[in-house]
Short mmCIF file of C-alpha atoms and ligand atoms in Angstrom, two decimals:
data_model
loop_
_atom_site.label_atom_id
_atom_site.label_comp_id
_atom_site.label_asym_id
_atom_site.label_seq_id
_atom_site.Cartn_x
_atom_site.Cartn_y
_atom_site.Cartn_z
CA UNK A 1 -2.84 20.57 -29.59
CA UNK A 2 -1.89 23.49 -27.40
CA UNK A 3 -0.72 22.83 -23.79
CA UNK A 4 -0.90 25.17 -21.07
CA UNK A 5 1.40 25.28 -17.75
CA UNK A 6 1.09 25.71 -14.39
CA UNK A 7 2.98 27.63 -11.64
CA UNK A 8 5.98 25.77 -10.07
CA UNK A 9 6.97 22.48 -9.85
CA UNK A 10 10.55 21.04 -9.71
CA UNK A 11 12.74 18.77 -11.81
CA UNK A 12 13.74 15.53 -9.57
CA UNK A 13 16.11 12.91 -11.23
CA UNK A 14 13.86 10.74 -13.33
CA UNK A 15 16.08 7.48 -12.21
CA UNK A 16 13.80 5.57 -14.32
CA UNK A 17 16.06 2.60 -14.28
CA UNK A 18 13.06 -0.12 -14.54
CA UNK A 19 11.69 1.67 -17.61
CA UNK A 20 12.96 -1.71 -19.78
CA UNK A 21 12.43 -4.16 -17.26
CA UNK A 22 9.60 -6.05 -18.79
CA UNK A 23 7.26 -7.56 -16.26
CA UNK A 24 7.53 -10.49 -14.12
CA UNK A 25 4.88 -12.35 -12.05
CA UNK A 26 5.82 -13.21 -8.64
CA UNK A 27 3.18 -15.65 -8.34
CA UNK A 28 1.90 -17.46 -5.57
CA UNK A 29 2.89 -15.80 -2.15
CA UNK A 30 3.45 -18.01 1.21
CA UNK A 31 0.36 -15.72 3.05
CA UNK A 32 -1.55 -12.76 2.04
CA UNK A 33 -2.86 -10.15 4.32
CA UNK A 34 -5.70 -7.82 3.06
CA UNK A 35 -7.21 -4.76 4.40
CA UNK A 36 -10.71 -3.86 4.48
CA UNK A 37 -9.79 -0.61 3.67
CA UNK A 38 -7.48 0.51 0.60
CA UNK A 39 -9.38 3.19 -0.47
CA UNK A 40 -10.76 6.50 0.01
CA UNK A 41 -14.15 5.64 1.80
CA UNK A 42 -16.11 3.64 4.18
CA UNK A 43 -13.81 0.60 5.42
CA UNK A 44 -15.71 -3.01 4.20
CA UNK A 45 -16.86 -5.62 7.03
CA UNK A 46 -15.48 -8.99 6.25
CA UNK A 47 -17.45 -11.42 4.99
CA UNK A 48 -15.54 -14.16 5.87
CA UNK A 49 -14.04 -15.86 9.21
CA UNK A 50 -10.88 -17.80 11.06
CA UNK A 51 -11.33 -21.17 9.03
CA UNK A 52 -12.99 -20.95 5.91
CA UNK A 53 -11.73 -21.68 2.12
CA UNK A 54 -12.07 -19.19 -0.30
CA UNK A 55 -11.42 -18.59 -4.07
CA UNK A 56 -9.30 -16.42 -6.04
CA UNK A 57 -11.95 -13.52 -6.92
CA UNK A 58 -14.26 -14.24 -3.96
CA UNK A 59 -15.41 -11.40 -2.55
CA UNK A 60 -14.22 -11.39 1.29
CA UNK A 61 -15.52 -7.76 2.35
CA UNK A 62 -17.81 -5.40 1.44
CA UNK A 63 -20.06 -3.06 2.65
CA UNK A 64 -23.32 -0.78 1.78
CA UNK A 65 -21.92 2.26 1.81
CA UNK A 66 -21.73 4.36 -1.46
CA UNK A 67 -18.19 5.61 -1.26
CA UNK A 68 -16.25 2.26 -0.92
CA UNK A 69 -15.39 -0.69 -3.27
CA UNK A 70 -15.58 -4.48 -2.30
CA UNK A 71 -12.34 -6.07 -1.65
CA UNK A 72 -11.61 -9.68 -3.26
CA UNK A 73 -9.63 -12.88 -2.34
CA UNK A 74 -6.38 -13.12 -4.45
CA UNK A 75 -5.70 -16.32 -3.63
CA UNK A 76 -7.61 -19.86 -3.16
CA UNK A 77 -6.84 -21.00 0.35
CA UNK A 78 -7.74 -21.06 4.06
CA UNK A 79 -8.46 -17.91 6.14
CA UNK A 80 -6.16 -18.14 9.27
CA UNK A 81 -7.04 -14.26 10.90
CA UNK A 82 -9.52 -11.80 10.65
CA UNK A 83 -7.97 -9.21 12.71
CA UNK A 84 -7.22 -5.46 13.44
CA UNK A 85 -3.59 -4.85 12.17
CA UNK A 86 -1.40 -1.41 11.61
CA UNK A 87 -0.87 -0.97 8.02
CA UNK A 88 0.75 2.44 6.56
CA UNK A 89 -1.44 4.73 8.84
CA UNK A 90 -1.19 4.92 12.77
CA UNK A 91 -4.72 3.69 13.07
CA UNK A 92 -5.38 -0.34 13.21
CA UNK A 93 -7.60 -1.66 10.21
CA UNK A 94 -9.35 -4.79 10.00
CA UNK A 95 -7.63 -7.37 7.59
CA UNK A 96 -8.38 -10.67 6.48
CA UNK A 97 -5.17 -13.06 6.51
CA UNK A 98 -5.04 -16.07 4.05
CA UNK A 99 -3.01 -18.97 3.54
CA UNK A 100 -2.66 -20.40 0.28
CA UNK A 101 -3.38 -23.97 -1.24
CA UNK A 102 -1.42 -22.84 -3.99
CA UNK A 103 -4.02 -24.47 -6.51
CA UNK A 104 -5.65 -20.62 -7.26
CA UNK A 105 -8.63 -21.85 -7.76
CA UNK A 106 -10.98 -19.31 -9.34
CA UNK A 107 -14.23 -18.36 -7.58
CA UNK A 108 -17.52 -19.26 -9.41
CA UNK A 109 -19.08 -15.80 -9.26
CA UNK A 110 -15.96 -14.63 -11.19
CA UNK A 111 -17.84 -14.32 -14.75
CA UNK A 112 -17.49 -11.21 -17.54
CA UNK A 113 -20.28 -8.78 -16.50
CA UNK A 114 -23.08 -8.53 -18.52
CA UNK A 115 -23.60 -4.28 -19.27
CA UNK A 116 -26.19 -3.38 -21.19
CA UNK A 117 -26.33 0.18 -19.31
CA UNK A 118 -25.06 2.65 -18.14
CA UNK A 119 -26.82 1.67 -14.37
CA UNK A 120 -24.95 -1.77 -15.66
CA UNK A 121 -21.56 -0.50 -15.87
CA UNK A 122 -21.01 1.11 -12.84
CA UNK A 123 -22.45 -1.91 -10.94
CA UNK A 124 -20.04 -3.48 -12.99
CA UNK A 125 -17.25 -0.99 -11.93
CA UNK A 126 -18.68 -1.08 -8.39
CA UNK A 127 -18.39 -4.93 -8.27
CA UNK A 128 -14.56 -5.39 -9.84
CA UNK A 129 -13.48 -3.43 -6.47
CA UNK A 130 -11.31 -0.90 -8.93
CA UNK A 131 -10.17 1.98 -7.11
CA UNK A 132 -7.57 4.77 -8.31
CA UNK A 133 -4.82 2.48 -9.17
CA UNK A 134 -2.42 5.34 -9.39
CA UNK A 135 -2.03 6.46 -5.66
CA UNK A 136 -5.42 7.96 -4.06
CA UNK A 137 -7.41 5.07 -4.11
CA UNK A 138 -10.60 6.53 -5.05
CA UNK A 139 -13.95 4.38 -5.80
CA UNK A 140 -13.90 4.23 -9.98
CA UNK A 141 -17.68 3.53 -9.71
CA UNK A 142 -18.30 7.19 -7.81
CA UNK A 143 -15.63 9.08 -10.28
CA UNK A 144 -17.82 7.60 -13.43
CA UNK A 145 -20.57 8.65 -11.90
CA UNK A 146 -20.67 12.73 -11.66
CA UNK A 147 -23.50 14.84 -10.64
CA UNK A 148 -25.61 15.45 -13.78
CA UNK A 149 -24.61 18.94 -13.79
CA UNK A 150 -21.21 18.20 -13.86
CA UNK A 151 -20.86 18.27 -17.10
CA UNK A 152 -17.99 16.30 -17.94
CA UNK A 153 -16.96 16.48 -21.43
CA UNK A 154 -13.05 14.77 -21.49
CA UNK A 155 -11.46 12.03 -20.20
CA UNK A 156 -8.09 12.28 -19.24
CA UNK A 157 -6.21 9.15 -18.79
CA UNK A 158 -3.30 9.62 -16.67
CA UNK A 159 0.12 8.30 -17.71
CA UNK A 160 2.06 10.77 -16.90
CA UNK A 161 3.84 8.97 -14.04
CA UNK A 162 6.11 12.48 -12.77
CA UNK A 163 7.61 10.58 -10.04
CA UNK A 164 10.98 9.24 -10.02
CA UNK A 165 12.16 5.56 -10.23
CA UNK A 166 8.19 4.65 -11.09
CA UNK A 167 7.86 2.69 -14.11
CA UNK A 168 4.80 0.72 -13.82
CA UNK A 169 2.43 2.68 -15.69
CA UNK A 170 5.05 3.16 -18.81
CA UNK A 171 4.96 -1.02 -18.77
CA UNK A 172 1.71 -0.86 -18.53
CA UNK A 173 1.36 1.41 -21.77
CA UNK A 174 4.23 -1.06 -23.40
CA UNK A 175 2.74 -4.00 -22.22
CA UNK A 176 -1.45 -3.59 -22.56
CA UNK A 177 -2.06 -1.35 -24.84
CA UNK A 178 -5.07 -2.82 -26.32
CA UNK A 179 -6.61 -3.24 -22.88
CA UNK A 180 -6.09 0.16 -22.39
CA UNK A 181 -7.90 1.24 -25.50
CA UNK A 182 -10.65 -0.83 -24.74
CA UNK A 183 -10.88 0.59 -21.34
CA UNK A 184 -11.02 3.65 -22.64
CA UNK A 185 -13.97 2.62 -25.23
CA UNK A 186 -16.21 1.14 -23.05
CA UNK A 187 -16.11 4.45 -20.13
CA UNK A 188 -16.17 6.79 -23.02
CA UNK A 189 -19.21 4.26 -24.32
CA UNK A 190 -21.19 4.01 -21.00
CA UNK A 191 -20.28 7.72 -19.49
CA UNK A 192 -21.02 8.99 -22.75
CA UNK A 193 -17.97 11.54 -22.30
CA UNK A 194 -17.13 12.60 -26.07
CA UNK A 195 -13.37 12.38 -25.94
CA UNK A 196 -10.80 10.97 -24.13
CA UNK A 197 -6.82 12.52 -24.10
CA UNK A 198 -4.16 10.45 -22.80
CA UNK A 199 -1.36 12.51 -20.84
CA UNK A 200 2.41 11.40 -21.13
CA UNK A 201 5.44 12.69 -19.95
CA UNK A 202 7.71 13.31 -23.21
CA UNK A 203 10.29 10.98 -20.85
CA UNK A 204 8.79 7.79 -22.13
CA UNK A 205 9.00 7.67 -26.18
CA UNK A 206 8.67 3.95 -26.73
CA UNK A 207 5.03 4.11 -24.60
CA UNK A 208 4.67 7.18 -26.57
CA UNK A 209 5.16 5.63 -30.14
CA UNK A 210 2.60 2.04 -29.02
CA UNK A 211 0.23 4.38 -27.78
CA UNK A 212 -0.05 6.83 -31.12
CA UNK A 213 -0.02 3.95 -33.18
CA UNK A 214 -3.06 2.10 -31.20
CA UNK A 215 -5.26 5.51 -31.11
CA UNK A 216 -4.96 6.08 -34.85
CA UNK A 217 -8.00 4.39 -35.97
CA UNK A 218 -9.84 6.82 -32.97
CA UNK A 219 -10.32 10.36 -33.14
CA UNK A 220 -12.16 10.70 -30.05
CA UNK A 221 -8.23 9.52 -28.17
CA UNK A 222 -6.13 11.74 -28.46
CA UNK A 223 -2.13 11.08 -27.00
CA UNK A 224 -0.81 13.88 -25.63
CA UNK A 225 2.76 14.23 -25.26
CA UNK A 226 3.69 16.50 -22.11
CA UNK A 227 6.72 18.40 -20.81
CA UNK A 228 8.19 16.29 -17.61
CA UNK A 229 7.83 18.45 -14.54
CA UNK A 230 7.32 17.33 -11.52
CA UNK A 231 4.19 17.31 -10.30
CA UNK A 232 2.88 16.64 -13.67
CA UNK A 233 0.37 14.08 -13.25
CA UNK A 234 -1.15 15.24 -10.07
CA UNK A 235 -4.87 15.30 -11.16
CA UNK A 236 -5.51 19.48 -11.16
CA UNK A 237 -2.05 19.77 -12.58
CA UNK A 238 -2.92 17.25 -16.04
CA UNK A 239 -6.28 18.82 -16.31
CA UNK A 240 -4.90 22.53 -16.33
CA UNK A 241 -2.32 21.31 -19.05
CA UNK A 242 -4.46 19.26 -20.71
CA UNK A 243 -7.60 21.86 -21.48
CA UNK A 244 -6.35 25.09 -19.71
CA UNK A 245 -9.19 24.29 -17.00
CA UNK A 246 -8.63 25.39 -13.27
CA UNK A 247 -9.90 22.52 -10.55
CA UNK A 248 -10.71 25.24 -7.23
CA UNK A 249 -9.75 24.36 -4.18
CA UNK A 250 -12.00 21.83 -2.66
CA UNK A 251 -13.71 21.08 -5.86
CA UNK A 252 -13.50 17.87 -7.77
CA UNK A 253 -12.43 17.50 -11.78
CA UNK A 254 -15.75 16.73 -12.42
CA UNK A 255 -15.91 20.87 -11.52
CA UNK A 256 -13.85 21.72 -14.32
CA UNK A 257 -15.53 18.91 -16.56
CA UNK A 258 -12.51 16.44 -16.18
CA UNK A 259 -12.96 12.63 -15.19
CA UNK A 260 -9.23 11.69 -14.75
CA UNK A 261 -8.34 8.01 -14.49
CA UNK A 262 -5.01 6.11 -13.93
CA UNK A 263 -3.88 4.54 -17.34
CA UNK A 264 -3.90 1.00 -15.12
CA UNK A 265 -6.93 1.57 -14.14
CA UNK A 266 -8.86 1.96 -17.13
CA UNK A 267 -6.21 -0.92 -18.84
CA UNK A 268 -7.63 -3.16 -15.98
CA UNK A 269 -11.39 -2.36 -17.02
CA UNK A 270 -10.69 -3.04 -20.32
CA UNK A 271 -9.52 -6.43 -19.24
CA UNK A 272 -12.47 -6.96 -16.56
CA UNK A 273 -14.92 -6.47 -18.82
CA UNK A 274 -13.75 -9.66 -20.76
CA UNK A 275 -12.91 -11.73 -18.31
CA UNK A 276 -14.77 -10.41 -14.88
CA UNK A 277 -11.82 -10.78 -12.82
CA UNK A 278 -11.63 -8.31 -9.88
CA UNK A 279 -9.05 -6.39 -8.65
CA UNK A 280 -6.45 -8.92 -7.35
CA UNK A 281 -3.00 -8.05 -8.41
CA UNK A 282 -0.89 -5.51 -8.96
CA UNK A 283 2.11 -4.39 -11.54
CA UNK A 284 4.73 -2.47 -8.92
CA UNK A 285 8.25 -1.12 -9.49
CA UNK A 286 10.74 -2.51 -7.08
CA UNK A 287 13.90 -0.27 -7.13
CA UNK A 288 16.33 1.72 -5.36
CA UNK A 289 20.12 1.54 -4.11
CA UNK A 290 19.81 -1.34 -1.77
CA UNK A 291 17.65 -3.46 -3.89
CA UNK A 292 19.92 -6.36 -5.62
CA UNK A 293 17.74 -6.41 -8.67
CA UNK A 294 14.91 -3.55 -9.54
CA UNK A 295 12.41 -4.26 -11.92
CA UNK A 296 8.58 -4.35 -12.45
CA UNK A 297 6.60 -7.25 -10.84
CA UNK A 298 3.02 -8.70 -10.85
CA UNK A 299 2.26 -9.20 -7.72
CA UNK A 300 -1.08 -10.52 -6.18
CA UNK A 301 -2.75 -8.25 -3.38
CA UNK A 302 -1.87 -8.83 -0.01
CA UNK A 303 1.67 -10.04 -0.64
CA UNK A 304 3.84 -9.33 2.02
CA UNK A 305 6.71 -6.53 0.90
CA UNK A 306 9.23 -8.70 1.94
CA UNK A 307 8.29 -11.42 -0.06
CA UNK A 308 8.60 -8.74 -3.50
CA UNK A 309 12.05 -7.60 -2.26
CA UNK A 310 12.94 -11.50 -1.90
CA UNK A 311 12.18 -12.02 -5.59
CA UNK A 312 13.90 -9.12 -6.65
CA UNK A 313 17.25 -10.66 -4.95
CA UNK A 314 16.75 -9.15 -1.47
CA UNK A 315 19.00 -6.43 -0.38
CA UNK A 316 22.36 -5.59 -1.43
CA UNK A 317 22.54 -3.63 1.63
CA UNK A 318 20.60 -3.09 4.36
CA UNK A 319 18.26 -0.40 3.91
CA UNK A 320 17.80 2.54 5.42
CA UNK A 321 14.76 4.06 4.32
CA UNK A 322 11.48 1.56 2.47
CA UNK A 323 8.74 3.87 0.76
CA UNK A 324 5.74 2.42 -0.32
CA UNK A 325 4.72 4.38 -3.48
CA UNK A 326 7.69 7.82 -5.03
CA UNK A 327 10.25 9.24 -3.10
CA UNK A 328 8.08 12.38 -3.35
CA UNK A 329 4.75 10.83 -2.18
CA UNK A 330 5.43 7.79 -0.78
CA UNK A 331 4.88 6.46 2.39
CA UNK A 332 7.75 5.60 4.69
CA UNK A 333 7.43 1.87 6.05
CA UNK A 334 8.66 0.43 9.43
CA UNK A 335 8.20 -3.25 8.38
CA UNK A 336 8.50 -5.68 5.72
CA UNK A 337 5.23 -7.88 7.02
CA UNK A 338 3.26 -4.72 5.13
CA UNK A 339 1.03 -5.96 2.74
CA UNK A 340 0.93 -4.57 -1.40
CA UNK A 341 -2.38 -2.93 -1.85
CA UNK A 342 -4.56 -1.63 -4.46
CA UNK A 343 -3.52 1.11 -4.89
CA UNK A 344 0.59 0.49 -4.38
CA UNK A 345 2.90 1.13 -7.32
CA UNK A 346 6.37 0.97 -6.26
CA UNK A 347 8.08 -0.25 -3.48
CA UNK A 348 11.70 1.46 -3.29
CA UNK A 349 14.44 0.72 -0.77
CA UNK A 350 17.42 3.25 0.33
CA UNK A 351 20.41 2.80 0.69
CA UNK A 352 21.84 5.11 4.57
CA UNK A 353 24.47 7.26 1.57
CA UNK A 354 20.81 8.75 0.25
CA UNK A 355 18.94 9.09 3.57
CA UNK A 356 22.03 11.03 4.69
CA UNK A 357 20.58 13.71 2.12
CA UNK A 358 17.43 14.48 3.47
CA UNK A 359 18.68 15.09 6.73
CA UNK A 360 16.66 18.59 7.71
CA UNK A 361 18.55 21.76 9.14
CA UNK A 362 16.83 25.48 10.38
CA UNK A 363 14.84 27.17 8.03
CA UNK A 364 16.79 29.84 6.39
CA UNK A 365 13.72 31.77 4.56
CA UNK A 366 14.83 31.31 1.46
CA UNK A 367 11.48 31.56 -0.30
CA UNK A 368 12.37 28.47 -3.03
CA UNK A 369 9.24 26.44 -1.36
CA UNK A 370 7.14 28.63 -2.16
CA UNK A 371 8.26 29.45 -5.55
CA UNK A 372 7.61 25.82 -6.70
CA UNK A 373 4.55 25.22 -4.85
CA UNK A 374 1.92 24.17 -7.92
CA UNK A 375 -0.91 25.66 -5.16
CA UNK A 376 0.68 29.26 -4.33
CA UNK A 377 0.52 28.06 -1.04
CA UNK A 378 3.53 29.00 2.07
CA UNK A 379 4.69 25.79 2.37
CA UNK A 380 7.64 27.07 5.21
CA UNK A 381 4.73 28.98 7.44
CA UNK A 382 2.00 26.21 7.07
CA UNK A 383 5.62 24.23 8.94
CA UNK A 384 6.25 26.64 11.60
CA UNK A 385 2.74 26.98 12.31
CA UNK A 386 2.20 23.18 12.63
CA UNK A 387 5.19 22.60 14.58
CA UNK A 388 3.87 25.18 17.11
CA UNK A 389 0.34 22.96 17.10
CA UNK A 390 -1.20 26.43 15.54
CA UNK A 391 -3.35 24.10 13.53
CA UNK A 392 -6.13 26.28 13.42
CA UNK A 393 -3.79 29.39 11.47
CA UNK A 394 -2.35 26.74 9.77
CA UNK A 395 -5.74 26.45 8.45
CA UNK A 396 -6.36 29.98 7.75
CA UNK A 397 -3.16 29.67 5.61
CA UNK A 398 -5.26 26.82 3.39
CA UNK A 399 -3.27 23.73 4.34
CA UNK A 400 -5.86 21.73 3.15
CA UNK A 401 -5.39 22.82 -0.22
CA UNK A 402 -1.95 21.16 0.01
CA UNK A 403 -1.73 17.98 -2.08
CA UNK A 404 1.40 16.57 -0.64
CA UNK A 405 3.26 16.41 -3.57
CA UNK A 406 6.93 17.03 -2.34
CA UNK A 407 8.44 19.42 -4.69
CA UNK A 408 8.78 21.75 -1.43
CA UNK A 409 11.12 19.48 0.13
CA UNK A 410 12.70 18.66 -2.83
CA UNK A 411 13.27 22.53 -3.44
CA UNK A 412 14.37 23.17 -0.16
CA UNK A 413 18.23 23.57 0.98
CA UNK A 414 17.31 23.07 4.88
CA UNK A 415 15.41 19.64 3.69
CA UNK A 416 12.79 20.81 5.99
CA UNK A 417 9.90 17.46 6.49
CA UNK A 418 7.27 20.21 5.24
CA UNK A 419 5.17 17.10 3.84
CA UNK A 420 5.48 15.25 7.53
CA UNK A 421 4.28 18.47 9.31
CA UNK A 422 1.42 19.15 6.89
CA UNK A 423 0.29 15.48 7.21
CA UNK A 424 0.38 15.74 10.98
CA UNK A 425 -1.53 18.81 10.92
CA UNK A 426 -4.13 17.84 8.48
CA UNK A 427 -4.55 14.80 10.92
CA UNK A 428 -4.87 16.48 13.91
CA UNK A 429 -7.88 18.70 12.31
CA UNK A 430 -9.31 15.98 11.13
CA UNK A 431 -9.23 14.33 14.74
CA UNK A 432 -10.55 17.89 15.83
CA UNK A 433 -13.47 18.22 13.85
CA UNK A 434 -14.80 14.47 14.49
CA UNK A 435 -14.89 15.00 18.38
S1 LIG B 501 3.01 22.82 0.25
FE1 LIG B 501 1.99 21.00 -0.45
S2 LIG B 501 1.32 21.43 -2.54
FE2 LIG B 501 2.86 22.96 -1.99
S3 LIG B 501 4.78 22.10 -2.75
FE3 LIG B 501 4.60 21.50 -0.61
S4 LIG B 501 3.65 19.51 -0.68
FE4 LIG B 501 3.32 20.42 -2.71
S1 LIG B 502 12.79 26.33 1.04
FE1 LIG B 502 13.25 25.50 3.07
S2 LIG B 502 14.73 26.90 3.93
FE2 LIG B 502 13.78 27.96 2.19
S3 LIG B 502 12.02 29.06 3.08
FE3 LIG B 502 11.25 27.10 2.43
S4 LIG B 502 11.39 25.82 4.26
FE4 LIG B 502 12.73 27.57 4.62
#
């Protein structure tokens, strides 16, 4: 199969140092905390209140809108707060906080969903509360479901995993591979897309070798072993290597007849679809410098970080820096009472020696930002602009097309915070334009 490239990109330090750590279930945590929102969309209203029991799988929020996904108990226990709380963002969101009994008892409405349709399946999708388990957080049940004219003729399955230290998608290859197949078999089945490729970095051979082995009686899957390059799996950068195929700015892969899906995500369908457990826990790396032991962990929703850095030893240090997802596109925490979400897939901790790095000088005009910017876009003038609250050139100069993918910084010898500036500017237009 012929590969194409795209412009830039940057070659961070794999540090895959998990990539053998087999994975461990953390089990039952001593509270869990979960958001009504953890995806892109409309938040959820709880469904539940101060007081009452609930089941492991119980749905505790929900809400009409189209663009959102229910979110599920992942624990049997006793609601103790159903409160606004600060999360990753600056804004408060509603969360429901649970208590354990530690018996896990299973919720009776947690049954393998009966799909005889298409209409079926994505009610089915809809109802598992699966959204993009690799990083975005987008509603499965509205990706599956393209406009008609959409076209979509290939699946992609994303297992590319281009950031460093992550290693919970290669585990998941090593460790599920038949759920992923079946996964893939029943959206190829119901979406009645004719082929599906699966996209790995060359970086993982031992995924590589399960996952050619388990396709060969298919020849609608194809594995597809890619060069690693950072930002390799960012969806419009798999999809142009993948089929050649441009996504335009603003447009969707479902424009350039792409559905791409997280290989976790479509490994946890396959499983749902047998068993009809929602979305309640979640394989993370736990790694970096100041973490006594990094490896991969199970770990149910709403488990306080701390707790996952506990089991992994604590700290060997203290840490300077905790990112909740890649040192590239993570998000930089300011507690340990944060809770894992869906969508979470490492939690790394940093030692003060590496923060020291990223320390950020002047600009020097250097131009490497721009060279390795996958979207041609000015990443050091979309950063003076913002930082001079010219939000509105900043505009002009397509900010929005930026997809935050880091390999600016990374590239740059003044470690300018271009990411942090673009985020703050895409906020404050946001804010602007819903006054
Ligand atoms: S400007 Fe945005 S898209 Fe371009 S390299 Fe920087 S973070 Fe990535
Ligand atoms: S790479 Fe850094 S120093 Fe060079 S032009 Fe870009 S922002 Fe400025």
């Amino acid at each position: 199969m012929k590969f194409h490239s795209f412009r830039g990109g940057v070659h961070p330090p794999h540090a895959k140092n998990t990539e053998n750590c087999a994975t461990i279930p953390l089990g039952v945590p001593s509270k869990v905390v979960i958001p009504m929102v953890q995806h892109i969309g409309a938040p959820c209203r709880p469904l539940v209140k101060k007081g009452d029991t609930v089941k492991v799988g119980q749905v505790i929020g929900d809400t009409d809108a189209y663009v959102s996904a229910p979110v599920h108990s992942s624990v049997s226990g006793t609601v103790t707060a159903v409160e606004d709380r600060i999360i990753t963002g600056s804004r408060p969101v509603t969360c429901v906080e649970i208590v354990p009994d530690g018996l896990q008892e299973v919720s009776g409405d947690v049954a393998p969903p009966v799909v005889e349709t298409r209409e079926d399946f994505l009610k089915a999708v809809r109802a598992s509360g699966l959204t993009g388990l690799g990083g975005a957080g987008f509603p499965a049940h509205v990706k599956l479901n393209p406009p008609k004219e959409a076209n979509v003729d290939t699946l992609i399955i994303n297992a590319a995993e281009c950031e460093p230290y992550i290693t919970s998608d290669c585990r998941e290859c090593i460790e599920n591979t038949d759920y992923i197949i079946k996964g893939i078999r029943h959206v190829l089945k119901w979406t009645g897309i004719p082929r599906a490729f699966i996209g790995i970095e060359d970086n993982k051979p031992e995924a590589i070798k399960i996952l050619e082995d388990a396709v060969k009686p298919y020849s609608d899957i194809t594995v597809c072993v890619v060069k690693t390059i950072y930002p390799q799996g960012a969806e419009k950068m798999l999809i142009r290597t993948l089929t050649g195929r441009e996504v335009a700015p603003g447009k969707l892969p479902a424009d350039a007849g792409c559905i791409v899906m997280n290989v976790g995500s479509v490994s946890f369908l396959g499983r749902y679809m047998e068993n009809g457990m929602p979305l309640i826990k979640k394989r993370i790396t736990v790694d970096g410098e100041s973490v006594k032991t990094p490896t991969n962990v199970e770990v149910l929703i709403g488990t306080p970080i701390q707790e996952v850095f506990d089991f992994c030893g604590g700290f060997s240090e203290e840490p300077a820096k905790l990112i909740m997802g890649g040192p590239m596109m993570g998000v930089a925490l300011y507690s340990l009472d944060i809770p894992v979400l869906k969508h979470t897939n490492a939690l790394l901790a940093f030692s003060k020696e590496q923060v020291k790095l990223t320390e950020e000088t002047s600009c020097i005009r250097c131009g490497r930002c721009v060279e390795v910017c996958p979207m041609g876009l000015l990443p050091f003038e979309l950063d003076r602009l913002i930082r001079a609250k010219s939000y509105e050139d900043a505009q002009k100069n397509n900010l929005m097309d930026c997809m935050e993918c880091g390999s600016c910084v990374f590239a740059c010898p003044a470690k300018r915070l271009i990411v942090q500036s673009i985020r703050l500017g895409k906020d404050a237009l946001r804010r602007a334009s819903a006054k």
